[in-house]
Tab-separated table of C-alpha atoms in Angstrom:
chain	number	residue	atom	x	y	z
L	1	UNK	CA	154.724	104.970	181.311
L	2	UNK	CA	152.158	102.280	180.527
L	3	UNK	CA	150.779	103.117	177.101
L	4	UNK	CA	147.346	102.328	175.691
L	5	UNK	CA	148.694	99.548	173.476
L	6	UNK	CA	149.978	97.654	176.504
L	7	UNK	CA	146.699	97.992	178.362
L	8	UNK	CA	144.515	97.102	175.385
L	9	UNK	CA	140.747	97.549	175.291
L	10	UNK	CA	139.558	95.664	178.359
L	11	UNK	CA	138.226	98.799	179.983
L	12	UNK	CA	135.019	100.691	179.285
L	13	UNK	CA	136.553	104.132	179.550
L	14	UNK	CA	139.301	106.282	180.982
L	15	UNK	CA	138.747	108.044	184.287
L	16	UNK	CA	141.106	110.767	185.429
L	17	UNK	CA	139.206	112.684	188.093
L	18	UNK	CA	135.848	111.164	188.969
L	19	UNK	CA	133.029	113.644	189.518
L	20	UNK	CA	130.555	113.173	192.279
L	21	UNK	CA	129.605	114.370	195.758
L	22	UNK	CA	132.382	114.337	198.335
L	23	UNK	CA	132.047	111.736	201.085
L	24	UNK	CA	133.839	112.053	204.429
L	25	UNK	CA	137.046	110.027	204.391
L	26	UNK	CA	136.659	107.961	207.525
L	27	UNK	CA	137.397	104.314	208.335
L	28	UNK	CA	133.634	103.773	208.624
L	29	UNK	CA	132.657	104.982	205.157
L	30	UNK	CA	135.585	104.193	202.828
L	31	UNK	CA	133.924	106.659	200.422
L	32	UNK	CA	130.799	104.508	200.224
L	33	UNK	CA	127.395	106.107	199.818
L	34	UNK	CA	125.634	107.277	202.978
L	35	UNK	CA	123.675	104.517	204.669
L	36	UNK	CA	125.726	101.637	203.235
L	37	UNK	CA	126.162	98.755	205.707
L	38	UNK	CA	129.318	96.653	205.748
L	39	UNK	CA	129.570	93.097	207.035
L	40	UNK	CA	131.409	92.905	210.359
L	41	UNK	CA	132.469	89.242	210.255
L	42	UNK	CA	132.971	87.820	206.777
L	43	UNK	CA	133.453	84.128	206.154
L	44	UNK	CA	136.888	82.907	205.039
L	45	UNK	CA	136.906	82.518	201.259
L	46	UNK	CA	137.928	79.030	200.150
L	47	UNK	CA	138.971	79.333	196.501
L	48	UNK	CA	137.459	76.114	195.157
L	49	UNK	CA	137.966	75.468	191.451
L	50	UNK	CA	134.743	75.276	189.446
L	51	UNK	CA	133.672	75.401	185.802
L	52	UNK	CA	133.577	79.196	185.533
L	53	UNK	CA	136.731	81.286	185.275
L	54	UNK	CA	136.262	84.529	187.163
L	55	UNK	CA	137.972	87.745	186.069
L	56	UNK	CA	139.328	85.852	183.037
L	57	UNK	CA	141.110	88.853	181.492
L	58	UNK	CA	143.033	90.114	184.537
L	59	UNK	CA	145.974	87.727	184.446
L	60	UNK	CA	146.508	87.742	180.665
L	61	UNK	CA	146.465	91.541	180.867
L	62	UNK	CA	149.007	91.411	183.697
L	63	UNK	CA	151.298	89.265	181.558
L	64	UNK	CA	150.924	91.693	178.643
L	65	UNK	CA	151.721	94.732	180.783
L	66	UNK	CA	154.651	92.894	182.362
L	67	UNK	CA	156.067	92.335	178.890
L	68	UNK	CA	155.545	95.967	177.951
L	69	UNK	CA	157.183	97.310	181.117
L	70	UNK	CA	160.014	94.803	181.363
L	71	UNK	CA	158.728	93.146	184.545
L	72	UNK	CA	159.814	89.544	184.999
L	73	UNK	CA	157.798	88.562	188.099
L	74	UNK	CA	154.098	88.623	188.960
L	75	UNK	CA	153.304	89.010	192.647
L	76	UNK	CA	149.736	87.885	193.340
L	77	UNK	CA	148.472	89.444	196.583
L	78	UNK	CA	145.561	87.433	197.946
L	79	UNK	CA	146.233	84.678	195.422
L	80	UNK	CA	143.706	82.109	196.667
L	81	UNK	CA	144.555	78.789	195.018
L	82	UNK	CA	146.321	80.658	192.216
L	83	UNK	CA	144.904	78.719	189.273
L	84	UNK	CA	145.061	81.705	186.914
L	85	UNK	CA	148.443	82.814	188.206
L	86	UNK	CA	149.902	79.444	187.254
L	87	UNK	CA	147.981	78.726	184.061
L	88	UNK	CA	147.762	82.090	182.332
L	89	UNK	CA	151.049	83.901	182.887
L	90	UNK	CA	153.471	82.006	180.661
L	91	UNK	CA	157.138	81.887	181.624
L	92	UNK	CA	156.997	84.756	184.109
L	93	UNK	CA	158.209	84.088	187.627
L	94	UNK	CA	155.474	84.142	190.272
L	95	UNK	CA	155.069	84.834	193.972
L	96	UNK	CA	151.728	84.127	195.661
L	97	UNK	CA	150.712	85.764	198.952
L	98	UNK	CA	147.815	84.559	201.113
L	99	UNK	CA	147.103	82.766	204.393
L	100	UNK	CA	145.080	79.883	205.791
L	101	UNK	CA	143.730	76.948	203.790
L	102	UNK	CA	144.292	78.565	200.394
L	103	UNK	CA	148.000	79.071	201.056
L	104	UNK	CA	148.376	75.546	202.448
L	105	UNK	CA	146.736	74.164	199.288
L	106	UNK	CA	149.132	76.110	197.053
L	107	UNK	CA	152.179	74.890	198.945
L	108	UNK	CA	151.006	71.295	198.767
L	109	UNK	CA	150.038	71.255	195.091
L	110	UNK	CA	152.683	73.592	193.631
L	111	UNK	CA	155.768	73.216	195.847
L	112	UNK	CA	158.146	74.532	193.177
L	113	UNK	CA	156.519	77.986	193.296
L	114	UNK	CA	157.068	80.692	195.918
L	115	UNK	CA	154.232	81.064	198.422
L	116	UNK	CA	154.374	83.611	201.240
L	117	UNK	CA	152.064	84.097	204.204
L	118	UNK	CA	150.402	87.389	205.092
L	119	UNK	CA	147.091	88.344	206.714
L	120	UNK	CA	146.132	91.347	204.604
L	121	UNK	CA	143.426	92.443	207.055
L	122	UNK	CA	145.962	93.388	209.742
L	123	UNK	CA	148.696	96.036	209.731
L	124	UNK	CA	151.483	94.580	207.613
L	125	UNK	CA	154.239	95.013	205.108
L	126	UNK	CA	154.123	92.636	202.169
L	127	UNK	CA	156.532	89.745	202.902
L	128	UNK	CA	158.703	90.516	199.889
L	129	UNK	CA	161.958	92.423	199.692
L	130	UNK	CA	162.717	95.474	197.583
L	131	UNK	CA	164.736	93.106	195.392
L	132	UNK	CA	161.626	90.933	194.875
L	133	UNK	CA	159.562	93.979	194.021
L	134	UNK	CA	162.100	95.477	191.654
L	135	UNK	CA	161.139	94.165	188.236
L	136	UNK	CA	157.721	92.917	189.375
L	137	UNK	CA	154.096	93.636	188.579
L	138	UNK	CA	151.479	93.385	191.355
L	139	UNK	CA	148.076	91.707	191.048
L	140	UNK	CA	145.331	92.087	193.652
L	141	UNK	CA	142.330	90.448	192.044
L	142	UNK	CA	139.020	90.521	193.945
L	143	UNK	CA	140.609	90.817	197.378
L	144	UNK	CA	139.756	94.251	198.775
L	145	UNK	CA	136.054	93.425	199.160
L	146	UNK	CA	136.954	90.625	201.608
L	147	UNK	CA	138.758	92.891	204.095
L	148	UNK	CA	137.318	94.519	207.195
L	149	UNK	CA	140.244	96.970	207.234
L	150	UNK	CA	141.241	97.536	203.578
L	151	UNK	CA	143.418	100.531	204.492
L	152	UNK	CA	146.146	98.104	205.621
L	153	UNK	CA	146.249	96.492	202.184
L	154	UNK	CA	146.166	99.836	200.384
L	155	UNK	CA	149.044	101.113	202.517
L	156	UNK	CA	151.207	98.082	201.717
L	157	UNK	CA	150.377	98.335	198.009
L	158	UNK	CA	151.371	102.001	197.998
L	159	UNK	CA	154.709	101.121	199.613
L	160	UNK	CA	155.304	98.248	197.181
L	161	UNK	CA	154.754	100.555	194.202
L	162	UNK	CA	157.900	102.438	195.177
L	163	UNK	CA	159.653	99.479	193.504
L	164	UNK	CA	157.112	97.519	191.418
L	165	UNK	CA	156.259	98.642	187.895
L	166	UNK	CA	152.459	98.594	188.234
L	167	UNK	CA	149.444	97.250	190.100
L	168	UNK	CA	146.319	95.605	188.677
L	169	UNK	CA	143.423	95.632	191.139
L	170	UNK	CA	139.953	94.251	190.512
L	171	UNK	CA	136.759	94.130	192.570
L	172	UNK	CA	133.018	93.791	191.806
L	173	UNK	CA	131.132	96.910	190.677
L	174	UNK	CA	128.328	97.051	193.225
L	175	UNK	CA	125.737	98.961	191.205
L	176	UNK	CA	126.073	96.625	188.226
L	177	UNK	CA	126.264	93.464	190.326
L	178	UNK	CA	123.520	94.208	192.863
L	179	UNK	CA	121.635	97.264	191.591
L	180	UNK	CA	121.891	100.939	192.442
L	181	UNK	CA	119.539	100.626	195.426
L	182	UNK	CA	121.740	98.101	197.241
L	183	UNK	CA	122.848	99.298	200.688
L	184	UNK	CA	124.679	96.175	201.833
L	185	UNK	CA	125.891	94.049	203.345
L	186	UNK	CA	126.897	92.195	200.155
L	187	UNK	CA	125.047	89.064	199.150
L	188	UNK	CA	128.298	87.097	199.211
L	189	UNK	CA	128.957	86.161	202.880
L	190	UNK	CA	132.710	86.373	202.241
L	191	UNK	CA	132.468	90.046	201.199
L	192	UNK	CA	132.607	92.879	203.723
L	193	UNK	CA	131.667	95.754	201.404
L	194	UNK	CA	131.521	96.560	197.697
L	195	UNK	CA	132.088	99.826	195.825
L	196	UNK	CA	130.835	101.381	192.631
L	197	UNK	CA	133.320	102.872	190.191
L	198	UNK	CA	133.354	106.524	191.388
L	199	UNK	CA	133.606	105.423	195.037
L	200	UNK	CA	136.538	103.124	194.332
L	201	UNK	CA	138.339	105.808	192.350
L	202	UNK	CA	137.986	108.286	195.215
L	203	UNK	CA	139.189	105.724	197.754
L	204	UNK	CA	142.278	104.857	195.712
L	205	UNK	CA	143.115	108.510	195.058
L	206	UNK	CA	142.771	109.253	198.771
L	207	UNK	CA	145.181	106.406	199.563
L	208	UNK	CA	147.805	107.626	197.095
L	209	UNK	CA	146.982	105.007	194.453
L	210	UNK	CA	145.712	107.266	191.686
L	211	UNK	CA	144.435	105.097	188.816
L	212	UNK	CA	146.243	105.315	185.506
L	213	UNK	CA	143.216	103.602	183.984
L	214	UNK	CA	139.999	102.399	185.571
L	215	UNK	CA	137.000	100.725	184.003
L	216	UNK	CA	135.172	97.437	183.604
L	217	UNK	CA	136.250	93.942	182.662
L	218	UNK	CA	134.512	90.585	182.287
L	219	UNK	CA	133.364	89.047	185.563
L	220	UNK	CA	133.506	85.485	184.234
L	221	UNK	CA	133.898	83.542	181.017
L	222	UNK	CA	130.382	82.073	181.062
L	223	UNK	CA	128.139	85.121	180.741
L	224	UNK	CA	130.842	87.644	179.708
L	225	UNK	CA	129.043	90.409	181.643
L	226	UNK	CA	131.316	93.322	182.534
L	227	UNK	CA	130.420	93.788	186.185
L	228	UNK	CA	133.955	93.838	187.581
L	229	UNK	CA	136.097	96.946	187.971
L	230	UNK	CA	139.725	96.788	186.916
L	231	UNK	CA	142.286	99.422	187.851
L	232	UNK	CA	145.838	99.976	186.602
L	233	UNK	CA	148.080	101.982	188.945
L	234	UNK	CA	151.585	102.883	187.812
L	235	UNK	CA	154.584	102.378	190.053
L	236	UNK	CA	157.220	104.991	190.768
L	237	UNK	CA	159.798	103.150	188.635
L	238	UNK	CA	159.439	102.849	184.884
L	239	UNK	CA	161.327	99.716	183.989
L	240	UNK	CA	161.432	99.718	180.207
L	241	UNK	CA	164.307	101.822	178.964
L	242	UNK	CA	165.437	102.794	182.439
L	243	UNK	CA	167.109	99.749	183.941
L	244	UNK	CA	170.184	97.807	182.944
L	245	UNK	CA	169.495	94.135	183.654
L	246	UNK	CA	172.988	92.796	182.958
L	247	UNK	CA	174.626	95.263	185.345
L	248	UNK	CA	172.110	94.459	188.081
L	249	UNK	CA	172.740	90.729	187.662
L	250	UNK	CA	176.481	91.176	188.016
L	251	UNK	CA	175.914	93.162	191.207
């Protein structure tokens, strides 16, 4: 089990069961409020490096939880150009998953790392084996809001958590970022839709990804506003105290 000491105090509160009106679970609503409009054709997100560091606490937290759970590998799903994955995760092994120009950039600039191709907006299985997942921690940082069909990603994450120790997922909190009257589409042309915290919790619970902890984290290191949601979902396997690394290596 991931204890409070491992998670730290990045979050604004603990949410077990989120209260609120039920919303029909359909591909059209994704538990969003009635009347919300999604973007049908988002632009491809090119992860250019700039002065601001976005979601600055996600990757350090991932490294801390990996240490607490005994995970040795971080698998970054929708890694973009993977600046934080490379710079902020210490000696942990890494696997980055993406497609298009971002993946090509990673392969060109960091050829010693593992980069795998996957279009997360189509039906898929993550291009990693059970052996890769065993002893890993998953990161999916600000990805779900880019997808027309996020159920494909959520399905593959659920399957991966049969082996991985935990998942960290982040995405903008719509009400804090755009105001409670916002009905979409998002202001960012690369975003399809955005959730508030209760909506996201209901979506994840519906998809079998019940949050262990859910709350808010810093959106960037310039303003330090906490307008980004961060979720910790536990995997089926609890690595610390339950595996025997030396025996597995001999096998």
